[in-house]
mmCIF file of N, CA, C and O in Angstrom:
data_model
loop_
_atom_site.group_PDB
_atom_site.id
_atom_site.type_symbol
_atom_site.label_atom_id
_atom_site.label_comp_id
_atom_site.label_asym_id
_atom_site.label_seq_id
_atom_site.Cartn_x
_atom_site.Cartn_y
_atom_site.Cartn_z
ATOM 1 N N MET P 1 0.832 -1.168 0.000
ATOM 2 C CA MET P 1 0.000 0.000 0.000
ATOM 3 C C MET P 1 0.887 1.246 0.000
ATOM 4 O O MET P 1 1.971 1.240 0.546
ATOM 5 N N LYS P 2 0.407 2.297 -0.608
ATOM 6 C CA LYS P 2 1.135 3.553 -0.704
ATOM 7 C C LYS P 2 0.448 4.599 0.168
ATOM 8 O O LYS P 2 -0.719 4.475 0.499
ATOM 9 N N LYS P 3 1.190 5.635 0.484
ATOM 10 C CA LYS P 3 0.635 6.740 1.259
ATOM 11 C C LYS P 3 0.518 7.946 0.328
ATOM 12 O O LYS P 3 1.476 8.312 -0.352
ATOM 13 N N TYR P 4 -0.669 8.537 0.288
ATOM 14 C CA TYR P 4 -0.934 9.691 -0.560
ATOM 15 C C TYR P 4 -1.318 10.889 0.290
ATOM 16 O O TYR P 4 -2.020 10.747 1.291
ATOM 17 N N ARG P 5 -0.863 12.055 -0.114
ATOM 18 C CA ARG P 5 -1.305 13.307 0.496
ATOM 19 C C ARG P 5 -2.234 13.974 -0.517
ATOM 20 O O ARG P 5 -1.846 14.258 -1.646
ATOM 21 N N VAL P 6 -3.467 14.184 -0.109
ATOM 22 C CA VAL P 6 -4.487 14.748 -0.988
ATOM 23 C C VAL P 6 -4.834 16.149 -0.494
ATOM 24 O O VAL P 6 -5.265 16.320 0.646
ATOM 25 N N MET P 7 -4.612 17.145 -1.334
ATOM 26 C CA MET P 7 -5.012 18.519 -1.013
ATOM 27 C C MET P 7 -6.265 18.838 -1.809
ATOM 28 O O MET P 7 -6.312 18.607 -3.025
ATOM 29 N N TYR P 8 -7.268 19.366 -1.122
ATOM 30 C CA TYR P 8 -8.523 19.675 -1.789
ATOM 31 C C TYR P 8 -9.216 20.844 -1.093
ATOM 32 O O TYR P 8 -8.933 21.153 0.061
ATOM 33 N N ARG P 9 -10.103 21.491 -1.832
ATOM 34 C CA ARG P 9 -10.920 22.551 -1.255
ATOM 35 C C ARG P 9 -12.133 21.904 -0.607
ATOM 36 O O ARG P 9 -12.715 20.969 -1.155
ATOM 37 N N PRO P 10 -12.569 22.389 0.572
ATOM 38 C CA PRO P 10 -13.699 21.773 1.263
ATOM 39 C C PRO P 10 -15.009 21.857 0.476
ATOM 40 O O PRO P 10 -15.867 21.000 0.609
ATOM 41 N N ASN P 11 -15.164 22.885 -0.353
ATOM 42 C CA ASN P 11 -16.316 22.958 -1.247
ATOM 43 C C ASN P 11 -15.890 23.690 -2.515
ATOM 44 O O ASN P 11 -14.821 24.293 -2.555
ATOM 45 N N LYS P 12 -16.715 23.639 -3.521
ATOM 46 C CA LYS P 12 -16.273 24.174 -4.820
ATOM 47 C C LYS P 12 -16.185 25.697 -4.855
ATOM 48 O O LYS P 12 -15.611 26.257 -5.765
ATOM 49 N N TRP P 13 -16.713 26.365 -3.854
ATOM 50 C CA TRP P 13 -16.669 27.826 -3.830
ATOM 51 C C TRP P 13 -15.529 28.364 -2.987
ATOM 52 O O TRP P 13 -15.269 29.556 -2.975
ATOM 53 N N SER P 14 -14.841 27.533 -2.257
ATOM 54 C CA SER P 14 -13.769 28.004 -1.380
ATOM 55 C C SER P 14 -12.488 28.236 -2.176
ATOM 56 O O SER P 14 -12.286 27.694 -3.249
ATOM 57 N N SER P 15 -11.608 29.034 -1.597
ATOM 58 C CA SER P 15 -10.339 29.342 -2.258
ATOM 59 C C SER P 15 -9.278 28.326 -1.862
ATOM 60 O O SER P 15 -9.477 27.508 -0.958
ATOM 61 N N GLU P 16 -8.124 28.424 -2.505
ATOM 62 C CA GLU P 16 -7.016 27.530 -2.178
ATOM 63 C C GLU P 16 -6.487 27.796 -0.773
ATOM 64 O O GLU P 16 -5.867 26.935 -0.170
ATOM 65 N N LEU P 17 -6.725 28.979 -0.247
ATOM 66 C CA LEU P 17 -6.261 29.317 1.095
ATOM 67 C C LEU P 17 -6.948 28.483 2.173
ATOM 68 O O LEU P 17 -6.412 28.301 3.257
ATOM 69 N N SER P 18 -8.131 27.990 1.882
ATOM 70 C CA SER P 18 -8.856 27.172 2.854
ATOM 71 C C SER P 18 -8.715 25.676 2.561
ATOM 72 O O SER P 18 -9.499 24.871 3.046
ATOM 73 N N ALA P 19 -7.701 25.327 1.788
ATOM 74 C CA ALA P 19 -7.504 23.925 1.390
ATOM 75 C C ALA P 19 -7.299 23.030 2.598
ATOM 76 O O ALA P 19 -6.718 23.425 3.604
ATOM 77 N N GLN P 20 -7.791 21.810 2.491
ATOM 78 C CA GLN P 20 -7.605 20.796 3.515
ATOM 79 C C GLN P 20 -6.671 19.724 2.968
ATOM 80 O O GLN P 20 -6.616 19.499 1.759
ATOM 81 N N THR P 21 -5.958 19.073 3.857
ATOM 82 C CA THR P 21 -5.031 18.018 3.470
ATOM 83 C C THR P 21 -5.356 16.750 4.239
ATOM 84 O O THR P 21 -5.571 16.794 5.449
ATOM 85 N N GLU P 22 -5.426 15.645 3.533
ATOM 86 C CA GLU P 22 -5.650 14.327 4.139
ATOM 87 C C GLU P 22 -4.515 13.420 3.695
ATOM 88 O O GLU P 22 -4.096 13.455 2.535
ATOM 89 N N GLU P 23 -4.024 12.596 4.607
ATOM 90 C CA GLU P 23 -3.053 11.562 4.249
ATOM 91 C C GLU P 23 -3.784 10.230 4.282
ATOM 92 O O GLU P 23 -4.384 9.873 5.292
ATOM 93 N N VAL P 24 -3.752 9.528 3.150
ATOM 94 C CA VAL P 24 -4.551 8.328 2.969
ATOM 95 C C VAL P 24 -3.650 7.181 2.505
ATOM 96 O O VAL P 24 -2.819 7.367 1.614
ATOM 97 N N TYR P 25 -3.823 6.017 3.108
ATOM 98 C CA TYR P 25 -3.138 4.809 2.632
ATOM 99 C C TYR P 25 -4.044 4.119 1.622
ATOM 100 O O TYR P 25 -5.201 3.817 1.917
ATOM 101 N N ALA P 26 -3.524 3.903 0.416
ATOM 102 C CA ALA P 26 -4.309 3.292 -0.653
ATOM 103 C C ALA P 26 -3.363 2.592 -1.624
ATOM 104 O O ALA P 26 -2.161 2.839 -1.629
ATOM 105 N N ASP P 27 -3.948 1.732 -2.461
ATOM 106 C CA ASP P 27 -3.166 1.067 -3.503
ATOM 107 C C ASP P 27 -3.037 1.931 -4.751
ATOM 108 O O ASP P 27 -2.114 1.765 -5.534
ATOM 109 N N GLY P 28 -3.966 2.844 -4.945
ATOM 110 C CA GLY P 28 -3.932 3.710 -6.115
ATOM 111 C C GLY P 28 -5.077 4.696 -6.099
ATOM 112 O O GLY P 28 -5.863 4.738 -5.159
ATOM 113 N N TRP P 29 -5.136 5.499 -7.149
ATOM 114 C CA TRP P 29 -6.237 6.440 -7.290
ATOM 115 C C TRP P 29 -6.627 6.523 -8.761
ATOM 116 O O TRP P 29 -5.868 6.164 -9.642
ATOM 117 N N ARG P 30 -7.853 6.971 -8.993
ATOM 118 C CA ARG P 30 -8.357 7.096 -10.362
ATOM 119 C C ARG P 30 -9.503 8.094 -10.379
ATOM 120 O O ARG P 30 -10.059 8.436 -9.347
ATOM 121 N N VAL P 31 -9.828 8.550 -11.576
ATOM 122 C CA VAL P 31 -11.034 9.339 -11.778
ATOM 123 C C VAL P 31 -12.132 8.343 -12.108
ATOM 124 O O VAL P 31 -11.934 7.453 -12.938
ATOM 125 N N ASP P 32 -13.287 8.435 -11.442
ATOM 126 C CA ASP P 32 -14.345 7.443 -11.647
ATOM 127 C C ASP P 32 -14.871 7.486 -13.075
ATOM 128 O O ASP P 32 -14.578 8.400 -13.841
ATOM 129 N N SER P 33 -15.637 6.493 -13.437
ATOM 130 C CA SER P 33 -16.095 6.326 -14.819
ATOM 131 C C SER P 33 -16.951 7.482 -15.314
ATOM 132 O O SER P 33 -16.985 7.755 -16.508
ATOM 133 N N GLU P 34 -17.642 8.163 -14.431
ATOM 134 C CA GLU P 34 -18.461 9.312 -14.845
ATOM 135 C C GLU P 34 -17.635 10.589 -14.919
ATOM 136 O O GLU P 34 -18.106 11.602 -15.408
ATOM 137 N N GLY P 35 -16.416 10.557 -14.391
ATOM 138 C CA GLY P 35 -15.500 11.677 -14.514
ATOM 139 C C GLY P 35 -15.718 12.824 -13.547
ATOM 140 O O GLY P 35 -15.139 13.889 -13.720
ATOM 141 N N ASP P 36 -16.523 12.620 -12.501
ATOM 142 C CA ASP P 36 -16.780 13.741 -11.608
ATOM 143 C C ASP P 36 -16.192 13.570 -10.209
ATOM 144 O O ASP P 36 -16.272 14.472 -9.392
ATOM 145 N N ARG P 37 -15.568 12.419 -9.919
ATOM 146 C CA ARG P 37 -14.959 12.181 -8.605
ATOM 147 C C ARG P 37 -13.572 11.582 -8.767
ATOM 148 O O ARG P 37 -13.327 10.810 -9.692
ATOM 149 N N VAL P 38 -12.680 11.925 -7.858
ATOM 150 C CA VAL P 38 -11.381 11.265 -7.765
ATOM 151 C C VAL P 38 -11.485 10.295 -6.604
ATOM 152 O O VAL P 38 -11.900 10.662 -5.504
ATOM 153 N N VAL P 39 -11.130 9.044 -6.836
ATOM 154 C CA VAL P 39 -11.307 7.975 -5.863
ATOM 155 C C VAL P 39 -9.956 7.348 -5.522
ATOM 156 O O VAL P 39 -9.195 6.999 -6.421
ATOM 157 N N LEU P 40 -9.665 7.220 -4.236
ATOM 158 C CA LEU P 40 -8.524 6.434 -3.775
ATOM 159 C C LEU P 40 -9.073 5.092 -3.332
ATOM 160 O O LEU P 40 -10.131 5.028 -2.710
ATOM 161 N N PHE P 41 -8.360 4.017 -3.657
ATOM 162 C CA PHE P 41 -8.908 2.682 -3.438
ATOM 163 C C PHE P 41 -7.846 1.701 -2.985
ATOM 164 O O PHE P 41 -6.649 1.932 -3.154
ATOM 165 N N THR P 42 -8.304 0.604 -2.397
ATOM 166 C CA THR P 42 -7.468 -0.551 -2.119
ATOM 167 C C THR P 42 -7.994 -1.701 -2.972
ATOM 168 O O THR P 42 -9.164 -1.732 -3.315
ATOM 169 N N GLN P 43 -7.098 -2.632 -3.299
ATOM 170 C CA GLN P 43 -7.502 -3.797 -4.078
ATOM 171 C C GLN P 43 -7.650 -4.990 -3.156
ATOM 172 O O GLN P 43 -6.903 -5.137 -2.189
ATOM 173 N N SER P 44 -8.597 -5.828 -3.485
ATOM 174 C CA SER P 44 -8.838 -7.038 -2.704
ATOM 175 C C SER P 44 -7.633 -7.968 -2.797
ATOM 176 O O SER P 44 -7.020 -8.097 -3.863
ATOM 177 N N THR P 45 -7.300 -8.604 -1.698
ATOM 178 C CA THR P 45 -6.185 -9.553 -1.718
ATOM 179 C C THR P 45 -6.553 -10.842 -2.432
ATOM 180 O O THR P 45 -5.693 -11.592 -2.858
ATOM 181 N N PHE P 46 -7.852 -11.113 -2.575
ATOM 182 C CA PHE P 46 -8.302 -12.345 -3.218
ATOM 183 C C PHE P 46 -8.546 -12.179 -4.712
ATOM 184 O O PHE P 46 -8.369 -13.109 -5.478
ATOM 185 N N ASP P 47 -8.964 -10.994 -5.124
ATOM 186 C CA ASP P 47 -9.293 -10.757 -6.535
ATOM 187 C C ASP P 47 -8.844 -9.345 -6.891
ATOM 188 O O ASP P 47 -9.408 -8.364 -6.420
ATOM 189 N N ALA P 48 -7.824 -9.234 -7.742
ATOM 190 C CA ALA P 48 -7.244 -7.932 -8.088
ATOM 191 C C ALA P 48 -8.226 -7.008 -8.795
ATOM 192 O O ALA P 48 -8.008 -5.804 -8.866
ATOM 193 N N GLU P 49 -9.308 -7.547 -9.353
ATOM 194 C CA GLU P 49 -10.286 -6.712 -10.049
ATOM 195 C C GLU P 49 -11.276 -6.041 -9.100
ATOM 196 O O GLU P 49 -11.999 -5.145 -9.497
ATOM 197 N N ILE P 50 -11.307 -6.462 -7.843
ATOM 198 C CA ILE P 50 -12.228 -5.876 -6.873
ATOM 199 C C ILE P 50 -11.526 -4.728 -6.154
ATOM 200 O O ILE P 50 -10.458 -4.905 -5.572
ATOM 201 N N GLU P 51 -12.123 -3.531 -6.239
ATOM 202 C CA GLU P 51 -11.579 -2.351 -5.584
ATOM 203 C C GLU P 51 -12.513 -1.911 -4.461
ATOM 204 O O GLU P 51 -13.726 -1.941 -4.615
ATOM 205 N N ASN P 52 -11.926 -1.503 -3.361
ATOM 206 C CA ASN P 52 -12.686 -0.941 -2.257
ATOM 207 C C ASN P 52 -12.355 0.545 -2.186
ATOM 208 O O ASN P 52 -11.209 0.913 -1.915
ATOM 209 N N GLU P 53 -13.337 1.382 -2.433
ATOM 210 C CA GLU P 53 -13.126 2.827 -2.390
ATOM 211 C C GLU P 53 -12.997 3.252 -0.936
ATOM 212 O O GLU P 53 -13.820 2.908 -0.103
ATOM 213 N N ILE P 54 -11.921 4.002 -0.627
ATOM 214 C CA ILE P 54 -11.716 4.412 0.757
ATOM 215 C C ILE P 54 -11.762 5.923 0.938
ATOM 216 O O ILE P 54 -11.895 6.408 2.058
ATOM 217 N N PHE P 55 -11.653 6.683 -0.143
ATOM 218 C CA PHE P 55 -11.679 8.141 -0.040
ATOM 219 C C PHE P 55 -12.076 8.688 -1.397
ATOM 220 O O PHE P 55 -11.581 8.222 -2.412
ATOM 221 N N ASP P 56 -12.965 9.659 -1.426
ATOM 222 C CA ASP P 56 -13.298 10.284 -2.702
ATOM 223 C C ASP P 56 -13.609 11.761 -2.493
ATOM 224 O O ASP P 56 -14.077 12.168 -1.440
ATOM 225 N N VAL P 57 -13.295 12.546 -3.515
ATOM 226 C CA VAL P 57 -13.499 13.992 -3.510
ATOM 227 C C VAL P 57 -13.965 14.377 -4.910
ATOM 228 O O VAL P 57 -13.478 13.818 -5.895
ATOM 229 N N PRO P 58 -14.886 15.329 -5.024
ATOM 230 C CA PRO P 58 -15.262 15.796 -6.361
ATOM 231 C C PRO P 58 -14.034 16.306 -7.126
ATOM 232 O O PRO P 58 -13.170 16.984 -6.554
ATOM 233 N N LYS P 59 -13.956 15.968 -8.373
ATOM 234 C CA LYS P 59 -12.803 16.300 -9.208
ATOM 235 C C LYS P 59 -12.519 17.800 -9.233
ATOM 236 O O LYS P 59 -11.370 18.224 -9.203
ATOM 237 N N ALA P 60 -13.551 18.607 -9.236
ATOM 238 C CA ALA P 60 -13.383 20.063 -9.302
ATOM 239 C C ALA P 60 -12.734 20.644 -8.044
ATOM 240 O O ALA P 60 -12.233 21.772 -8.069
ATOM 241 N N GLN P 61 -12.713 19.899 -6.959
ATOM 242 C CA GLN P 61 -12.173 20.401 -5.697
ATOM 243 C C GLN P 61 -10.748 19.934 -5.420
ATOM 244 O O GLN P 61 -10.101 20.413 -4.501
ATOM 245 N N ILE P 62 -10.226 19.023 -6.222
ATOM 246 C CA ILE P 62 -8.871 18.499 -6.033
ATOM 247 C C ILE P 62 -7.852 19.551 -6.439
ATOM 248 O O ILE P 62 -7.947 20.156 -7.507
ATOM 249 N N LEU P 63 -6.869 19.768 -5.583
ATOM 250 C CA LEU P 63 -5.767 20.658 -5.895
ATOM 251 C C LEU P 63 -4.505 19.858 -6.235
ATOM 252 O O LEU P 63 -3.793 20.184 -7.168
ATOM 253 N N ARG P 64 -4.247 18.803 -5.444
ATOM 254 C CA ARG P 64 -3.024 18.028 -5.659
ATOM 255 C C ARG P 64 -3.158 16.650 -5.013
ATOM 256 O O ARG P 64 -3.726 16.515 -3.932
ATOM 257 N N ILE P 65 -2.586 15.638 -5.673
ATOM 258 C CA ILE P 65 -2.427 14.313 -5.084
ATOM 259 C C ILE P 65 -0.945 13.983 -5.196
ATOM 260 O O ILE P 65 -0.385 13.992 -6.291
ATOM 261 N N GLN P 66 -0.340 13.709 -4.053
ATOM 262 C CA GLN P 66 1.093 13.450 -4.014
ATOM 263 C C GLN P 66 1.352 12.122 -3.331
ATOM 264 O O GLN P 66 0.855 11.889 -2.228
ATOM 265 N N GLU P 67 2.147 11.264 -3.965
ATOM 266 C CA GLU P 67 2.528 10.011 -3.339
ATOM 267 C C GLU P 67 3.707 10.284 -2.401
ATOM 268 O O GLU P 67 4.687 10.902 -2.795
ATOM 269 N N ILE P 68 3.570 9.861 -1.158
ATOM 270 C CA ILE P 68 4.617 10.069 -0.157
ATOM 271 C C ILE P 68 5.525 8.851 -0.157
ATOM 272 O O ILE P 68 5.055 7.721 0.007
ATOM 273 N N THR P 69 6.812 9.056 -0.347
ATOM 274 C CA THR P 69 7.765 7.949 -0.367
ATOM 275 C C THR P 69 8.734 8.093 0.782
ATOM 276 O O THR P 69 8.960 9.185 1.298
ATOM 277 N N GLY P 70 9.335 6.975 1.143
ATOM 278 C CA GLY P 70 10.389 6.972 2.139
ATOM 279 C C GLY P 70 9.871 6.916 3.485
ATOM 280 O O GLY P 70 10.069 7.129 4.500
#
């Protein structure tokens, strides 16, 4: 599993100055099929095609997703 730092605005009308940061452990991230949410997920240990969504934010509110290493 990887550690990601996700910076996002709490709502679509807020400025970058009010950005919130979450650190999330996940296997990866993607934009959902409808294209309106960014989803961080873990994969099932039994079936690699099964994803468990653990964190999501509307795409318009995402400022940065950074993988934390080391």
